[in-house]
JSON list of C-alpha atoms in Angstrom, two decimals:
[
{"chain": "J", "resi": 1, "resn": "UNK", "atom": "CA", "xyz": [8.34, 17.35, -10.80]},
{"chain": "J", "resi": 2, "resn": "UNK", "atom": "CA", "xyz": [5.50, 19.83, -9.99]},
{"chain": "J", "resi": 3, "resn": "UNK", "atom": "CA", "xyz": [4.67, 20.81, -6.38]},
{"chain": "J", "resi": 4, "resn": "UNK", "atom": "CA", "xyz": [1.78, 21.73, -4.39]},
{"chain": "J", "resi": 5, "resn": "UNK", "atom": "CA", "xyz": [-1.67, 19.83, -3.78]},
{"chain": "J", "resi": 6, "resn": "UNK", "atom": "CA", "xyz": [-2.60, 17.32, -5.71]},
{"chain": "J", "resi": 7, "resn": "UNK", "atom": "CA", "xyz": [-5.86, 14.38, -6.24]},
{"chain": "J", "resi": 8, "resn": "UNK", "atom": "CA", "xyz": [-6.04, 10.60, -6.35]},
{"chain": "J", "resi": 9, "resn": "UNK", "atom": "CA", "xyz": [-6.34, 10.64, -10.02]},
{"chain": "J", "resi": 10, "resn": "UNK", "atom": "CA", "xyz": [-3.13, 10.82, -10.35]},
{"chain": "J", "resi": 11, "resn": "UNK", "atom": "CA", "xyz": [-1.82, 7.65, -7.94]},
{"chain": "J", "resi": 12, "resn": "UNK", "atom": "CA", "xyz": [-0.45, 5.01, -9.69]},
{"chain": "J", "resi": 13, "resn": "UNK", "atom": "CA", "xyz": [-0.45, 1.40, -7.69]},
{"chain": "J", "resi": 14, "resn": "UNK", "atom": "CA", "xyz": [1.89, -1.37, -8.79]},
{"chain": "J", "resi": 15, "resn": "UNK", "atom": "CA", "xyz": [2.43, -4.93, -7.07]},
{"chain": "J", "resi": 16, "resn": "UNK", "atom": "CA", "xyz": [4.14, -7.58, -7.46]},
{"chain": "J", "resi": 17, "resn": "UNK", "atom": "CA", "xyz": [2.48, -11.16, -9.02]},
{"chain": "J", "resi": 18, "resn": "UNK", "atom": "CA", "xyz": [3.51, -14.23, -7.43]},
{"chain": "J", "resi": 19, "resn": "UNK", "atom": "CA", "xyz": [6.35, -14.76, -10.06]},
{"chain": "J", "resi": 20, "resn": "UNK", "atom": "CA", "xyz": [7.63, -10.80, -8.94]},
{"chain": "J", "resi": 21, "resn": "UNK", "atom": "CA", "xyz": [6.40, -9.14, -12.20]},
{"chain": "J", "resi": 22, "resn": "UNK", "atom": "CA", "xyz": [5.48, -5.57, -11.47]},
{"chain": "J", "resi": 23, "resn": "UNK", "atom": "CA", "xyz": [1.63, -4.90, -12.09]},
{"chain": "J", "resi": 24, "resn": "UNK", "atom": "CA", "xyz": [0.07, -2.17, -12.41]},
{"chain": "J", "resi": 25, "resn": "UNK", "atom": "CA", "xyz": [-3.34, -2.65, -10.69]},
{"chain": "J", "resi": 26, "resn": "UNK", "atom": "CA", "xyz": [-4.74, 1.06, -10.38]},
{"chain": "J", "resi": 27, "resn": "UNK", "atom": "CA", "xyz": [-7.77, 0.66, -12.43]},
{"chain": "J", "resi": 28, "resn": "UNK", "atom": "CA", "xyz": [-9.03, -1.69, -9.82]},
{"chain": "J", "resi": 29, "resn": "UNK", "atom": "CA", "xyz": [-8.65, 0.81, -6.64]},
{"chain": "J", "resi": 30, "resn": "UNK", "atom": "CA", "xyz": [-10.98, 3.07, -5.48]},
{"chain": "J", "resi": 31, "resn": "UNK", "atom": "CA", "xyz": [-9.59, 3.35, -1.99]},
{"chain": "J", "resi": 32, "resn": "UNK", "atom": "CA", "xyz": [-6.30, 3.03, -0.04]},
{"chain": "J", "resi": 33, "resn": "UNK", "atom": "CA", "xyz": [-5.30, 3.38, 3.80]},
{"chain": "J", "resi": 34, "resn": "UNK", "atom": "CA", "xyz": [-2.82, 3.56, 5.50]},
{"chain": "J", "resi": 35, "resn": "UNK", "atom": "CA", "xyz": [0.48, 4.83, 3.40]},
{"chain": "J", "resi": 36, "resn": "UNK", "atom": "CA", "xyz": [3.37, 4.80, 5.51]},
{"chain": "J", "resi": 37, "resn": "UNK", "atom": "CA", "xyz": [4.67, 3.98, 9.06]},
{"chain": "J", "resi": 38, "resn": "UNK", "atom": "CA", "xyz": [3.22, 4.31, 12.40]},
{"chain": "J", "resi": 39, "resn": "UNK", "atom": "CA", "xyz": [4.96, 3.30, 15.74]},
{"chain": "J", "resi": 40, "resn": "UNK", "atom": "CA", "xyz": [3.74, 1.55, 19.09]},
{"chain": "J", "resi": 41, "resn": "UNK", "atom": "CA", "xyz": [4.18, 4.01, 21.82]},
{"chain": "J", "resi": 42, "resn": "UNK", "atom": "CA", "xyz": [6.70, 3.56, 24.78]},
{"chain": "J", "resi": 43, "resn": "UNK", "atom": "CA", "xyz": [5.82, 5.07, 27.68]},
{"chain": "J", "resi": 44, "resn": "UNK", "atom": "CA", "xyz": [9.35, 6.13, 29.60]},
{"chain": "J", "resi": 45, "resn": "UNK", "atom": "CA", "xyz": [7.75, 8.19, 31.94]},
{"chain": "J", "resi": 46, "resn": "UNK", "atom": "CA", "xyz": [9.46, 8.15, 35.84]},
{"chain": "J", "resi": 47, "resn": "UNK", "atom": "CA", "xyz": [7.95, 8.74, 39.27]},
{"chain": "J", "resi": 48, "resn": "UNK", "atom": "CA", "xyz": [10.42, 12.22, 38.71]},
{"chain": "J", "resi": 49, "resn": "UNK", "atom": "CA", "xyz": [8.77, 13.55, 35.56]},
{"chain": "J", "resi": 50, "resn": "UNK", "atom": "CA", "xyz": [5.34, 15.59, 36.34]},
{"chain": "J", "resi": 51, "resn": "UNK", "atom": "CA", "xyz": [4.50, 14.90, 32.67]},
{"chain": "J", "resi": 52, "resn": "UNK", "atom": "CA", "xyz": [4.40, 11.91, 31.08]},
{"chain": "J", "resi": 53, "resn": "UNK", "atom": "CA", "xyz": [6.93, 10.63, 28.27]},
{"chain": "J", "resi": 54, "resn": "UNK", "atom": "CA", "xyz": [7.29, 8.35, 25.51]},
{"chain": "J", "resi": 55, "resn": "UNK", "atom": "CA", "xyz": [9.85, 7.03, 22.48]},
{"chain": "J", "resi": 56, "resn": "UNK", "atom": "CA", "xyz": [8.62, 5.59, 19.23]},
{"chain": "J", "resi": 57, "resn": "UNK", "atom": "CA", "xyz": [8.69, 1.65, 19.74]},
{"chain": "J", "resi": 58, "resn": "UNK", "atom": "CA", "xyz": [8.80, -0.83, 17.08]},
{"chain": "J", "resi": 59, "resn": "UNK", "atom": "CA", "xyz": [7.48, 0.71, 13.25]},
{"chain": "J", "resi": 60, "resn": "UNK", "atom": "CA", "xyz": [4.39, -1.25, 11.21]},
{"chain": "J", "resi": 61, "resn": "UNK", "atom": "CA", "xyz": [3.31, -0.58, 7.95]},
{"chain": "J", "resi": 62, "resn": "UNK", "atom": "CA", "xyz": [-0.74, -2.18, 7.60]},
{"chain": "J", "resi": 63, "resn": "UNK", "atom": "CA", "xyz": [-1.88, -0.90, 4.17]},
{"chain": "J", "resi": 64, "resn": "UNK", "atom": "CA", "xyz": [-5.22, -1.77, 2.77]},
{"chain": "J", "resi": 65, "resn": "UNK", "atom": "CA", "xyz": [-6.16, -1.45, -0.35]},
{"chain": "J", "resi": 66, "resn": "UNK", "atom": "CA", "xyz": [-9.81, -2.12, -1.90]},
{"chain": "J", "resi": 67, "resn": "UNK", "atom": "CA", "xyz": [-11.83, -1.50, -5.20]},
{"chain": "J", "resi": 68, "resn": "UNK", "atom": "CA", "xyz": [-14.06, -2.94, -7.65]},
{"chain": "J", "resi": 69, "resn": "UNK", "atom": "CA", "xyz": [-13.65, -6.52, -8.61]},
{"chain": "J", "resi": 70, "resn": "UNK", "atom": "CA", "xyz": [-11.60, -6.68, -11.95]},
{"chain": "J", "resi": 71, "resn": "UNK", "atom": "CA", "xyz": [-10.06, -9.52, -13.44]},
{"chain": "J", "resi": 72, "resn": "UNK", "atom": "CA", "xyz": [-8.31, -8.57, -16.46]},
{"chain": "J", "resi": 73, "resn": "UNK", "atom": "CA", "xyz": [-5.69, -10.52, -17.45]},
{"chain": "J", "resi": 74, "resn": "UNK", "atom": "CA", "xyz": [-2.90, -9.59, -16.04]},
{"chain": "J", "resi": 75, "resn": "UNK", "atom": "CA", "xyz": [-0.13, -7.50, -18.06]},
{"chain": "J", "resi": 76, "resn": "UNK", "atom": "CA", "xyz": [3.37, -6.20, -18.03]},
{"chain": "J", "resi": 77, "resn": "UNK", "atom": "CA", "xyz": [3.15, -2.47, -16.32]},
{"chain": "J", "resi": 78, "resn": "UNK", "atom": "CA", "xyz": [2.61, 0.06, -17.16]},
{"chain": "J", "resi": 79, "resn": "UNK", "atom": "CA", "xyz": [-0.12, -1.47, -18.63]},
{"chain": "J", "resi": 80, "resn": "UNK", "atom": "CA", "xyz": [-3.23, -2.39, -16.73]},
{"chain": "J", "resi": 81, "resn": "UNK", "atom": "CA", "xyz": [-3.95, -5.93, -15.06]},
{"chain": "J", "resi": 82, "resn": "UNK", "atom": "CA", "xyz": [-7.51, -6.33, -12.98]},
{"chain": "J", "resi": 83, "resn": "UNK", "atom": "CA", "xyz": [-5.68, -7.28, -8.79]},
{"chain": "J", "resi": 84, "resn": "UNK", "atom": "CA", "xyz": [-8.06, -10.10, -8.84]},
{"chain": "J", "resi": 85, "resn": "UNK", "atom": "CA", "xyz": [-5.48, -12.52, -10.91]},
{"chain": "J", "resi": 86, "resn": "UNK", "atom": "CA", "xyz": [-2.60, -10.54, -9.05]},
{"chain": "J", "resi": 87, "resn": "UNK", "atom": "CA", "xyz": [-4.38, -10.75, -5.47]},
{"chain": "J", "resi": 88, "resn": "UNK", "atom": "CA", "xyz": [-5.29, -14.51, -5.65]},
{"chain": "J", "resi": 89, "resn": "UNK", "atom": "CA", "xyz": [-2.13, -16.09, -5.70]},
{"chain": "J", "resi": 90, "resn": "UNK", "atom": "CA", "xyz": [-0.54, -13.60, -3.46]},
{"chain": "J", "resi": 91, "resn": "UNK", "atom": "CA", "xyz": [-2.90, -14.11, -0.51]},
{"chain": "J", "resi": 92, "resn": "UNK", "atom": "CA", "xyz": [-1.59, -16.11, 2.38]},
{"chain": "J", "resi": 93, "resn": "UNK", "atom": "CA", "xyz": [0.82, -17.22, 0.65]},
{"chain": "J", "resi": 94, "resn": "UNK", "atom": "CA", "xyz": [3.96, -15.45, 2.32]},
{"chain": "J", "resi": 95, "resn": "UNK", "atom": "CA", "xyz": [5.77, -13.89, -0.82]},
{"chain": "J", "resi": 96, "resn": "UNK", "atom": "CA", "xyz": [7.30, -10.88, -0.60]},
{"chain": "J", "resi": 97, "resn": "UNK", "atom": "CA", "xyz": [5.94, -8.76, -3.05]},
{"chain": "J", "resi": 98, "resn": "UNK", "atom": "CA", "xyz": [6.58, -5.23, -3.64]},
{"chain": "J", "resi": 99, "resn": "UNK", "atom": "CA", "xyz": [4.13, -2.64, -3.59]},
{"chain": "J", "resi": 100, "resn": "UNK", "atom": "CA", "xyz": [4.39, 0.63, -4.68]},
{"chain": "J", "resi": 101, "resn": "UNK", "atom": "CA", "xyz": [2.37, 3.61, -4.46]},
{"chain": "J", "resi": 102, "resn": "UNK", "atom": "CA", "xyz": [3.41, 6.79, -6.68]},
{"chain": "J", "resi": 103, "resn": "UNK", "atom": "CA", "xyz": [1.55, 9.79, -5.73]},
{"chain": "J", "resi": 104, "resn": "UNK", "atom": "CA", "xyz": [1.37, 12.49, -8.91]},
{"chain": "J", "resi": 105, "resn": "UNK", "atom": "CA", "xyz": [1.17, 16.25, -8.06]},
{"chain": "J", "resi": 106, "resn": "UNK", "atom": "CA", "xyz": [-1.28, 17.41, -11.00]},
{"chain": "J", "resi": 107, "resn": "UNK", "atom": "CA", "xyz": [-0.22, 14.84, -13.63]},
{"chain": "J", "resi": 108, "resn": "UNK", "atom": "CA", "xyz": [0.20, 11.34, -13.74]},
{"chain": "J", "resi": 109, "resn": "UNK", "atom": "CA", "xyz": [3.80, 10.54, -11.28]},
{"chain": "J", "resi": 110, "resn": "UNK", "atom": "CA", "xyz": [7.27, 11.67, -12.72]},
{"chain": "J", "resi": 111, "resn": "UNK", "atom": "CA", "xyz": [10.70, 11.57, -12.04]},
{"chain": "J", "resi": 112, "resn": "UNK", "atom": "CA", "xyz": [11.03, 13.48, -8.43]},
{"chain": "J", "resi": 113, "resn": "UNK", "atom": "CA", "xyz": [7.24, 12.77, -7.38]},
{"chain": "J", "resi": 114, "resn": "UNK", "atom": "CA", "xyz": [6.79, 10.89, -4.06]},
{"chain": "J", "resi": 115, "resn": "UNK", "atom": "CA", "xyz": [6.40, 7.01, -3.75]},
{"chain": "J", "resi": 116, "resn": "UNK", "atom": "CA", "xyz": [6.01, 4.63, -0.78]},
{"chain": "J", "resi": 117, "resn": "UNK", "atom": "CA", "xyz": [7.51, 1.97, -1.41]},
{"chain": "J", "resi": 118, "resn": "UNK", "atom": "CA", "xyz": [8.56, -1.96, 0.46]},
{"chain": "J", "resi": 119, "resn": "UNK", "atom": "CA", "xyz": [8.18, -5.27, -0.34]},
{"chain": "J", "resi": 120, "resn": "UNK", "atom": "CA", "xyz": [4.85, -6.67, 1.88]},
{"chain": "J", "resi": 121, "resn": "UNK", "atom": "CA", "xyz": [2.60, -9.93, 2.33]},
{"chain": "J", "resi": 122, "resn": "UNK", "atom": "CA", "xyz": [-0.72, -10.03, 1.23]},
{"chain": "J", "resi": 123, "resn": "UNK", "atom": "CA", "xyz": [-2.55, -11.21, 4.66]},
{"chain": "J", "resi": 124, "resn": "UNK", "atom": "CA", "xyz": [-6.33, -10.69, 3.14]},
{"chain": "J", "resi": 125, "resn": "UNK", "atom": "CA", "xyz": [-8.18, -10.78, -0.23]},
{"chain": "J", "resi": 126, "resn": "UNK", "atom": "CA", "xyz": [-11.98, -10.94, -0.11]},
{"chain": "J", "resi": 127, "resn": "UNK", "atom": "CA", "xyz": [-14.91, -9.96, -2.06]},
{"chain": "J", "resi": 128, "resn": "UNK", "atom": "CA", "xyz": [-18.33, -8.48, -0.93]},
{"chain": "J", "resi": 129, "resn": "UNK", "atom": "CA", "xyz": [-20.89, -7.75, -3.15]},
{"chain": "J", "resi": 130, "resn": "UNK", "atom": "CA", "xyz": [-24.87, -6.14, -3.24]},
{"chain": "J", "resi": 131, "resn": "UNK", "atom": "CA", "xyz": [-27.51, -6.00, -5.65]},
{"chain": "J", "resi": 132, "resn": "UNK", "atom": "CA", "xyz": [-25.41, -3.58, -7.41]},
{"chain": "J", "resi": 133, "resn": "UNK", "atom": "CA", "xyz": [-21.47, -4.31, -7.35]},
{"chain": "J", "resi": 134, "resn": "UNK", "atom": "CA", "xyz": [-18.50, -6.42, -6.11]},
{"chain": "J", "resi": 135, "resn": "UNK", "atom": "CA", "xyz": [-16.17, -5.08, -4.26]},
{"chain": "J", "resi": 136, "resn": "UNK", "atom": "CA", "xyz": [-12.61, -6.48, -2.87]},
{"chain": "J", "resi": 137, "resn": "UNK", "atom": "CA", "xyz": [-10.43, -5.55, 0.30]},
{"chain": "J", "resi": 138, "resn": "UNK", "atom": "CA", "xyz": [-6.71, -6.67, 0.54]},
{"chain": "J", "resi": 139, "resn": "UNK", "atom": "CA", "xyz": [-4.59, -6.00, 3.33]},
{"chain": "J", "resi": 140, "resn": "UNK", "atom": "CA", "xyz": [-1.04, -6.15, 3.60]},
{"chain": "J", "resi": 141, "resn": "UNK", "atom": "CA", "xyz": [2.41, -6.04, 6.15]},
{"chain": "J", "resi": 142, "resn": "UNK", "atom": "CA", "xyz": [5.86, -5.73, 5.59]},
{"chain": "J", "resi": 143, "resn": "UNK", "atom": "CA", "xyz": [7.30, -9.36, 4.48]},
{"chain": "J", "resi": 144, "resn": "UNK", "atom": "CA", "xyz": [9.76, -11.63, 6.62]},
{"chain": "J", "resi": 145, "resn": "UNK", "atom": "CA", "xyz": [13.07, -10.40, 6.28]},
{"chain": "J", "resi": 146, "resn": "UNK", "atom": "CA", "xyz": [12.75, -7.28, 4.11]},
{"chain": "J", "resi": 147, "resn": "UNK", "atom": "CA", "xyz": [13.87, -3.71, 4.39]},
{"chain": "J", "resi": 148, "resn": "UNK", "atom": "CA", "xyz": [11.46, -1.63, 6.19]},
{"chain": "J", "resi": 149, "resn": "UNK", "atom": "CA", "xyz": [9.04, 0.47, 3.59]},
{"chain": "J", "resi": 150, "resn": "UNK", "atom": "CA", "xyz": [10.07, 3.99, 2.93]},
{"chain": "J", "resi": 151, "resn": "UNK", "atom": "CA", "xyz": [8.93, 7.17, 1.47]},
{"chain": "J", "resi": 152, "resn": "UNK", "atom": "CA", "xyz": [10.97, 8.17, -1.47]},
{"chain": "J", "resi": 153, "resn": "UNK", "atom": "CA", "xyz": [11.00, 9.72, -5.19]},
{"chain": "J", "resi": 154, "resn": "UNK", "atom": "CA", "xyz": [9.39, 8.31, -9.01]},
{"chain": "J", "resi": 155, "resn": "UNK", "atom": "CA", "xyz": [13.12, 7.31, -10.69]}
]
């Protein structure tokens, strides 16, 4: 495992097909938002404090994920499937899926290298398109009854 700074070239993004076969869908992505968890804000401020206070409330996990449309068959990872035969039967359709997101320093990810990981629902999948390409946006949220998402390591 290298350290220091490193580029989006070397993200890998795998998800989960309906059936729960890992796919690796990072040849369709040419943007992603929103790695990780953020927190509502409690405010536990008192007429006593002269400044006010909070706690972290309740975590969420919203990460979107968009690209070029692609629909290449879909294959076992680490080879590449296009998301749109992943993304269709995912979408609304309240399976957990698992979606991982390996972040390389310099290199494509290896053992030690960061990964956010948790299994998610897919709550949107649509296309857009101009005169010159089509593009896709899918959105997703941690799934109904799952572990809550986490940072970790490439095994």
């Amino acid at each position: 495992m290298a350290t220091g700074k490193t580029t989006s070239r070397y993200v890998t993004v795998t998800l989960d097909d309906s059936a729960g076969t890992p796919r690796n869908i990072t040849n369709s992505i040419t943007s992603i938002g929103g790695i990780g968890l953020s927190y509502d804000q409690v405010d536990v401020t008192t007429f006593a404090d002269s400044v006010m206070q909070y706690l972290a409330g309740r975590g969420d996990s919203a990460i979107e994920l968009g690209g070029q449309f692609n629909n290449t068959a879909v294959a076992a990872a680490p080879s590449e499937s296009g998301a749109h035969p992943v993304l269709t039967s995912l979408n609304g359709a309240n399976t957990a899926a698992t979606l991982a997101i390996s972040i390389g320093v310099r290199a494509a990810p290896t053992t030690g290298d960061p990964k956010f990981s948790g299994e998610y629902t897919c709550l949107s999948y649509v296309l857009s398109g101009d005169m010159s390409s089509m593009t896709w946006t899918a959105s997703f949220k941690p799934a109904f009854g799952t572990a809550t998402p986490a940072w970790g390591t490439v095994s």
